[in-house]
Short mmCIF file of C-alpha atoms in Angstrom, two decimals:
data_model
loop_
_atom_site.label_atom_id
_atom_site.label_comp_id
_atom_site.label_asym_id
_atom_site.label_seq_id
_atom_site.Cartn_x
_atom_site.Cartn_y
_atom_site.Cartn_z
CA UNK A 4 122.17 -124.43 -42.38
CA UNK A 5 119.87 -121.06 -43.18
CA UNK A 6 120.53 -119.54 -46.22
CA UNK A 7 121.02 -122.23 -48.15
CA UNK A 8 117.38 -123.21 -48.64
CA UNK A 9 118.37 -126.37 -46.67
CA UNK A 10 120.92 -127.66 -49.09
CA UNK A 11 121.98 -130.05 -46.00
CA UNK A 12 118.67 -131.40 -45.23
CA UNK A 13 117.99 -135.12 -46.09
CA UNK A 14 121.93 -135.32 -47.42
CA UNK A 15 122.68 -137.91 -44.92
CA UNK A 16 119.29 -139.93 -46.10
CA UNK A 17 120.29 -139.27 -49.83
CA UNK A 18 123.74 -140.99 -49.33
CA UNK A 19 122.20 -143.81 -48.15
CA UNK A 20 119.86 -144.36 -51.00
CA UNK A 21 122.85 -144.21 -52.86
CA UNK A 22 124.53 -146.40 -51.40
CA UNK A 23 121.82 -149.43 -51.21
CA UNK A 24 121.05 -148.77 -54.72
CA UNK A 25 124.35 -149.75 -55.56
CA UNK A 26 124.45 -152.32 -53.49
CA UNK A 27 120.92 -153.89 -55.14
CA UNK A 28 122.49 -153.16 -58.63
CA UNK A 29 125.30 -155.40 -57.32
CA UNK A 30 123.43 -158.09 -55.75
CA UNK A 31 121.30 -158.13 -59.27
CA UNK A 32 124.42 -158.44 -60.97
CA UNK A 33 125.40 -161.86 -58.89
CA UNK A 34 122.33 -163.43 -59.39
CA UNK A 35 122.52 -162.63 -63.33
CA UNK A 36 125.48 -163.98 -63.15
CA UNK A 37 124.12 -167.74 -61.49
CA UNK A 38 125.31 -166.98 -58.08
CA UNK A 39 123.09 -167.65 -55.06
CA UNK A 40 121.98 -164.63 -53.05
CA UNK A 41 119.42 -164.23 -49.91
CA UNK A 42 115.84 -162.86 -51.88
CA UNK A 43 115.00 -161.87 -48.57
CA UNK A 44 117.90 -160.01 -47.84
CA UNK A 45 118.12 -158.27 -51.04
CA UNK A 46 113.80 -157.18 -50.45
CA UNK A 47 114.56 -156.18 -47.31
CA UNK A 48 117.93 -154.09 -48.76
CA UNK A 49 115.15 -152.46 -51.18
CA UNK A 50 113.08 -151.37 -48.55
CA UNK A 51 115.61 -149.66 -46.86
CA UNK A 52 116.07 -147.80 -50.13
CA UNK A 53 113.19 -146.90 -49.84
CA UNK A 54 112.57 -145.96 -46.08
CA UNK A 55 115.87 -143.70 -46.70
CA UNK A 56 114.16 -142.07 -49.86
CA UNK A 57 110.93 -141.30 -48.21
CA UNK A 58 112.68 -140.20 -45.07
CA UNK A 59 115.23 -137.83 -47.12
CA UNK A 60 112.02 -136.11 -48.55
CA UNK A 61 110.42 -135.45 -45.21
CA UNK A 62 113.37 -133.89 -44.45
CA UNK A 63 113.88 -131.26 -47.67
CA UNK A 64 110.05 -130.47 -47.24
CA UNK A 65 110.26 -129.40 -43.56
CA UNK A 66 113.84 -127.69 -44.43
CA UNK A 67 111.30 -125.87 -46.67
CA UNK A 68 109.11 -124.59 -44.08
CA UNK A 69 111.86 -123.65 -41.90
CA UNK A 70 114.05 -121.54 -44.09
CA UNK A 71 111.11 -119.03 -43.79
CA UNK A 72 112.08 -118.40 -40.48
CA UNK A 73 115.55 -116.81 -41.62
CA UNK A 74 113.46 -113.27 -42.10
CA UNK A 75 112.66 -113.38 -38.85
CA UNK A 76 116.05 -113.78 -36.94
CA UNK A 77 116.11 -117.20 -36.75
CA UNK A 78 119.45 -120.27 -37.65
CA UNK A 79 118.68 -123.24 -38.71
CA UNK A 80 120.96 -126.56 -38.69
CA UNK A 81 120.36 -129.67 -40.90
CA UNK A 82 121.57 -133.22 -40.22
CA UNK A 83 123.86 -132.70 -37.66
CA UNK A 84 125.05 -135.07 -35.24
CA UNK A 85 123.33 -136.41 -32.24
CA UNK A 86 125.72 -135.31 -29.43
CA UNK A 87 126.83 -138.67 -27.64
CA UNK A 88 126.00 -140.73 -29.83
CA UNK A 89 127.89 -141.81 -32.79
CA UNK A 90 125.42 -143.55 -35.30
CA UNK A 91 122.74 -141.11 -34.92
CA UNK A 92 121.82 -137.47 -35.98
CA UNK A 93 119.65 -134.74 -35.42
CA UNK A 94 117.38 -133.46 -38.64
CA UNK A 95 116.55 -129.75 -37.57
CA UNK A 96 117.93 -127.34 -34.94
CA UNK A 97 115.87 -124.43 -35.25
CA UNK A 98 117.71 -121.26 -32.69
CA UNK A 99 115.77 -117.92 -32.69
CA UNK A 100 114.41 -115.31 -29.87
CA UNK A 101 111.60 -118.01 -29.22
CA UNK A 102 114.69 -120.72 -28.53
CA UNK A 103 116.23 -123.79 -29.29
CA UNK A 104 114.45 -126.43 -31.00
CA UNK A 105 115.16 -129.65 -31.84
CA UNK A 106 112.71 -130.88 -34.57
CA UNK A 107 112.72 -134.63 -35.98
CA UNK A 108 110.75 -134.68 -39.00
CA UNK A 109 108.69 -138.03 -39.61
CA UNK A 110 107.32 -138.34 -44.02
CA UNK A 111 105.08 -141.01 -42.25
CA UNK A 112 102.17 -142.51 -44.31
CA UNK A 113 98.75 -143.75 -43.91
CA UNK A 114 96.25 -142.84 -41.17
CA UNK A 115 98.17 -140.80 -38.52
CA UNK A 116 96.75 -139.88 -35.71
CA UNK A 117 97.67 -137.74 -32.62
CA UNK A 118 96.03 -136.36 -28.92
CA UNK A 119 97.49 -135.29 -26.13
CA UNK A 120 97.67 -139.68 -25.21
CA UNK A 121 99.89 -140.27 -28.15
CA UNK A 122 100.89 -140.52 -31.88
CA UNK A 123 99.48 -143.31 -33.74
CA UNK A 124 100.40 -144.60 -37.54
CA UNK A 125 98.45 -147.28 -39.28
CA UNK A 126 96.73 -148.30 -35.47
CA UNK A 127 100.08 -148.62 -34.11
CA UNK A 128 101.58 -146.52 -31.06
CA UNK A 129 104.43 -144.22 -32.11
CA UNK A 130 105.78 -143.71 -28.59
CA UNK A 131 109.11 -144.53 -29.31
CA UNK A 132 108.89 -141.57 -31.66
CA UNK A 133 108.22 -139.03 -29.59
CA UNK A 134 110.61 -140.58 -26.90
CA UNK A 135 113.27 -140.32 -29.08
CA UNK A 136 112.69 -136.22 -29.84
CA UNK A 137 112.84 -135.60 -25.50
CA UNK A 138 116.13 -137.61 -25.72
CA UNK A 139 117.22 -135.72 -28.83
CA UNK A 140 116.62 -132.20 -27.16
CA UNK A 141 118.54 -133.15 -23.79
CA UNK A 142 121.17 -133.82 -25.84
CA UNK A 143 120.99 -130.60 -27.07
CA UNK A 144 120.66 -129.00 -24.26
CA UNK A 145 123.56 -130.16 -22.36
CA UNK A 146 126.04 -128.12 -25.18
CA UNK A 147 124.37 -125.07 -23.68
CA UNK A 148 125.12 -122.61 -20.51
CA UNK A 149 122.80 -123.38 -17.71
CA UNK A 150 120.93 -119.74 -18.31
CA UNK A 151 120.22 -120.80 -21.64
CA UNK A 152 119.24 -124.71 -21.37
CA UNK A 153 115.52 -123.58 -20.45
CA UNK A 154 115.15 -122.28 -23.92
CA UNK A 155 115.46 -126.09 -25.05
CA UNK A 156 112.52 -127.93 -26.72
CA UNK A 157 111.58 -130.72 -28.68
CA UNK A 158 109.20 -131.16 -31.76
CA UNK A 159 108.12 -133.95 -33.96
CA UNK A 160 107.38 -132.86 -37.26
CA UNK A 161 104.84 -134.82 -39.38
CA UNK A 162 106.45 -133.98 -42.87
CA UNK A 163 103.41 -135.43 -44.80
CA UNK A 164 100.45 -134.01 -42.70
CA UNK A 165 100.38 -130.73 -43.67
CA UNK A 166 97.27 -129.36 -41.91
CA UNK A 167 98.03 -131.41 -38.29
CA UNK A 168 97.85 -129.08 -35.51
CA UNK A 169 99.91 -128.37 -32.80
CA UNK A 170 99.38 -130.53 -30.22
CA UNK A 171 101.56 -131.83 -26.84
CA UNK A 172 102.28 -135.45 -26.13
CA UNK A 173 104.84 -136.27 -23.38
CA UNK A 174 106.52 -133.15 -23.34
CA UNK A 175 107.30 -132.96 -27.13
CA UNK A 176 105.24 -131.19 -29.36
CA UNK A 177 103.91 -132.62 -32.23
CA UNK A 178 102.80 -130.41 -35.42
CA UNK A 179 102.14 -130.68 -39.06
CA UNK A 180 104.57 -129.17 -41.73
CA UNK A 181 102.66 -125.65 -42.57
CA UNK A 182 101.93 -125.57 -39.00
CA UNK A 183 106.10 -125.62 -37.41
CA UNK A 184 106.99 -122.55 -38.37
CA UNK A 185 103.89 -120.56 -36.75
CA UNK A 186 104.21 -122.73 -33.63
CA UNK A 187 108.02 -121.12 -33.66
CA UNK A 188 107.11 -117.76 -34.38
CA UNK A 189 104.49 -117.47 -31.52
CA UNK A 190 106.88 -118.66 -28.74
CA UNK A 191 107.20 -115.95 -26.37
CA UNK A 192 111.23 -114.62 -26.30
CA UNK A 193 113.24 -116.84 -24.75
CA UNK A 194 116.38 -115.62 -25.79
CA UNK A 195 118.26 -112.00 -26.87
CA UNK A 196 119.20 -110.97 -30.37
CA UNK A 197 122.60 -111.43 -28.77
CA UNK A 198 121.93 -114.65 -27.14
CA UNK A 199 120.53 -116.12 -30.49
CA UNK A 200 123.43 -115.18 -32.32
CA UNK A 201 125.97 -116.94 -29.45
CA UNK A 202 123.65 -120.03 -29.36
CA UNK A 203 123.76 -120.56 -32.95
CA UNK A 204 127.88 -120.48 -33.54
CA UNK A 205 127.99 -122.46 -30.68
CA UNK A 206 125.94 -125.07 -31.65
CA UNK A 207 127.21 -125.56 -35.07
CA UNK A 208 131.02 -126.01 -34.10
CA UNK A 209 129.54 -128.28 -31.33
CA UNK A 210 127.25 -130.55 -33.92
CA UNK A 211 128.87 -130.53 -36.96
CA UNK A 212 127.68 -132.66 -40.26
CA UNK A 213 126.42 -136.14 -39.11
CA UNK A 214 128.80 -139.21 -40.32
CA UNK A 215 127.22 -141.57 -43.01
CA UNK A 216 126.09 -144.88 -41.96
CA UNK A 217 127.61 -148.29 -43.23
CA UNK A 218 125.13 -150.25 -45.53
CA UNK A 219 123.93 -153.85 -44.39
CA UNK A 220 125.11 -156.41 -46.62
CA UNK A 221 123.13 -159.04 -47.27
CA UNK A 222 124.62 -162.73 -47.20
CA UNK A 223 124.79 -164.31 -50.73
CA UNK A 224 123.38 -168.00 -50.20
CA UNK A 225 121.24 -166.82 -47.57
CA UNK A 226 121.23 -166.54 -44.11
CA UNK A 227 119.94 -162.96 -41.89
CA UNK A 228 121.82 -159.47 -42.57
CA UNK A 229 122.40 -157.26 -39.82
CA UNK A 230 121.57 -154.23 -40.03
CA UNK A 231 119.55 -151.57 -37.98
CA UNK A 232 116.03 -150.01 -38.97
CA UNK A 233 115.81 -147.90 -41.97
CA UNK A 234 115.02 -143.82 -42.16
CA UNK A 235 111.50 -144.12 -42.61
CA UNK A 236 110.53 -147.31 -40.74
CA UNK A 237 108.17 -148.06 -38.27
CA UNK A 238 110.29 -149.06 -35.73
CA UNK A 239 112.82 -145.93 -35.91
CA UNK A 240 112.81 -144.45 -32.74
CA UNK A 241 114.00 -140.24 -33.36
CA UNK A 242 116.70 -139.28 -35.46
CA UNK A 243 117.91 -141.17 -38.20
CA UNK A 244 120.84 -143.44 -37.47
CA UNK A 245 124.56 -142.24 -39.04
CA UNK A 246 126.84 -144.44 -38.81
CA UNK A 247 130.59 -144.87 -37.40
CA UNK A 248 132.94 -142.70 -39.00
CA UNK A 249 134.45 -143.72 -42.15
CA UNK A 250 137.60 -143.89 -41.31
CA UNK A 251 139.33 -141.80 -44.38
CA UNK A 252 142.28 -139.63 -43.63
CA UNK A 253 141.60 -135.71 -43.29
CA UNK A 254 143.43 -135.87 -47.01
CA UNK A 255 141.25 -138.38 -48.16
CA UNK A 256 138.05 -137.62 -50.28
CA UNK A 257 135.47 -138.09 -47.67
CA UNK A 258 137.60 -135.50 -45.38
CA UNK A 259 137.81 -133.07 -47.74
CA UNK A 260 134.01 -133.20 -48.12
CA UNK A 261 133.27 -133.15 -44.61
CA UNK A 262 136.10 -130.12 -44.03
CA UNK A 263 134.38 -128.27 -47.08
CA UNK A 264 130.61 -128.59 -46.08
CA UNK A 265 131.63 -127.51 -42.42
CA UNK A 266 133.43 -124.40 -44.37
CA UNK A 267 130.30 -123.91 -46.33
CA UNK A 268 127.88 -123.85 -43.44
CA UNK A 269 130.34 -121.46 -41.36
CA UNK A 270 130.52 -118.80 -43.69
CA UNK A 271 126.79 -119.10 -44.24
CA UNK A 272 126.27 -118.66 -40.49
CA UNK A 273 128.45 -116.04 -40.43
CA UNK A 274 126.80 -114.07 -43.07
CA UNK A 275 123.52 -114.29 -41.52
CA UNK A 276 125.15 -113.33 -38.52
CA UNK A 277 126.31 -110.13 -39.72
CA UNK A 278 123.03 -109.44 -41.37
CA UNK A 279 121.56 -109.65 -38.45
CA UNK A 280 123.50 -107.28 -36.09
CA UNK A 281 123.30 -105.00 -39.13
CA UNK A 282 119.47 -105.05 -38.88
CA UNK A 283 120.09 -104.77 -35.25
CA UNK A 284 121.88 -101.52 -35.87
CA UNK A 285 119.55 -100.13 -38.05
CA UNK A 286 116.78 -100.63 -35.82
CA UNK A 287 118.39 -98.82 -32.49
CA UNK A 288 120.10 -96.03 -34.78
CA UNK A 289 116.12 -95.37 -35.94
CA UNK A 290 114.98 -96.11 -32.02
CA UNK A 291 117.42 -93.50 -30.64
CA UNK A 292 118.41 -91.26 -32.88
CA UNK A 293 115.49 -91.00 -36.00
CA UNK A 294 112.52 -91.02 -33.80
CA UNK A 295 113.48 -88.44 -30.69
CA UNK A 296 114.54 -85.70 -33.61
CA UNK A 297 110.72 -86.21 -35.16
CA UNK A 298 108.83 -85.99 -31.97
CA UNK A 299 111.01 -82.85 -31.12
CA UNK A 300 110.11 -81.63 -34.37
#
């Protein structure tokens, strides 16, 4: 959420580092202890941990970027869910007078490469990537009211290429960290100061906080894990996976934090909100009123 310097951004990602270092620090326990556990299940638990880490950086640095945008008129959501789908969220939803974007934000390493053909990592194709981000923004855009579902777009966010310019592959746009928040600000006006305002409290009661995801557990004595691809993997299609809800009661301490973030992020929105329609004010008493009486002058 704006105004909160992305305090929300990369939480999701952050939990789950957590959560496999605990379960490494467990796993190293057993085999202190003489019991047998899966080495490859437990290297493959520690690269999660470190997919997730990488991938809850990516997503703080472009929260970075984007809370610039704030000045200018603009909400922005962090790790929110993925409407229709439960073990999956969205990193970024960027509303302003330019419109709605979705933005997926990739801390990819190595050599990364991108034309108007495709996104490449390391030599390999990224498609599923930027597939992912066209899914993510339809999504989006069927919470919205048909005159506003235009306004809808889709953006893959290269967290560590700072300096990568804008460019459009397969309908998405793909852009470097520095460069996102320019690319926003030079969108022609999509939607009113009004429209922004309806948009934006819309879409956070609609996506809410994303639900955490549960951690693969690796089989002691070997044998495969399940388990999906980690955060910053390369096979990750678009927004990071969640996870099924956790299953607490409302009264229960994971409810309680949910309830209290969602509080949190309201009254944020709503104090940007009224910001805003003050500045709106301003502006149109100055428009109508200030200006006439000093040309009559």
């Amino acid at each position: 959420m704006q105004g909160a310097a992305g305090d929300d951004a990369g939480r999701g990602a952050e939990e789950q580092v957590s959560r496999r270092a605990r379960r490494v620090a467990q796993l190293r326990d057993a085999q202190e202890r003489g019991e047998a556990v899966d080495a490859a299940a437990l290297e493959r638990l520690r690269r999660d941990q470190r997919a997730w880490a990488a991938g809850a950086e990516g997503e703080r640095r472009v929260a970075d970027v984007l809370a610039h945008l704030t000045r200018y008129g603009w909400t922005v959501l962090h790790d929110v869910r993925w409407p229709g789908r439960q073990r999956a969220n969205l990193d970024h939803v960027a509303i302003g007078p330019g419109g709605v974007f979705v933005v997926d934000a990739k801390n990819w390493s190595g050599d990364v490469r991108v034309s108007p053909d495709g996104v490449r990592q390391n030599g390999y194709g990224r498609d599923a990537a930027v597939e992912g981000v066209s899914q993510a923004a339809a999504a989006v855009t069927t919470l919205l009211a048909p005159q506003h579902r235009s306004a809808v777009r889709g953006v893959l966010c290269l967290a560590g290429q700072e300096d990568q310019p804008v460019v459009r592959v397969q309908g998405v746009t793909v852009c470097g960290r520095w460069q996102l928040p320019e690319h926003l600000l030079a969108q022609p006006a999509r939607l009113s100061v009004y429209d922004v305002v309806d948009v934006a409290r819309h879409l956070d009661a609609e996506l809410g906080a994303a639900a955490p995801a549960p951690v693969p557990t690796p089989r002691r004595g070997g044998g495969r894990t399940g388990g999906r691809t980690p955060r910053g993997s390369a096979g990750r299609t678009s927004a990071r996976s969640a996870g099924r809800s956790t299953g607490r009661s409302a009264g229960g301490r994971g409810g309680r934090t949910a309830v209290d973030r969602r509080r949190r992020r309201r009254a944020a929105l709503g104090g940007a909100l009224t910001r805003l329609v003050l500045w709106l004010g301003v502006v149109l008493f100055v428009v109508n009123v200030v200006l006439p009486r000093m040309l009559a002058g």
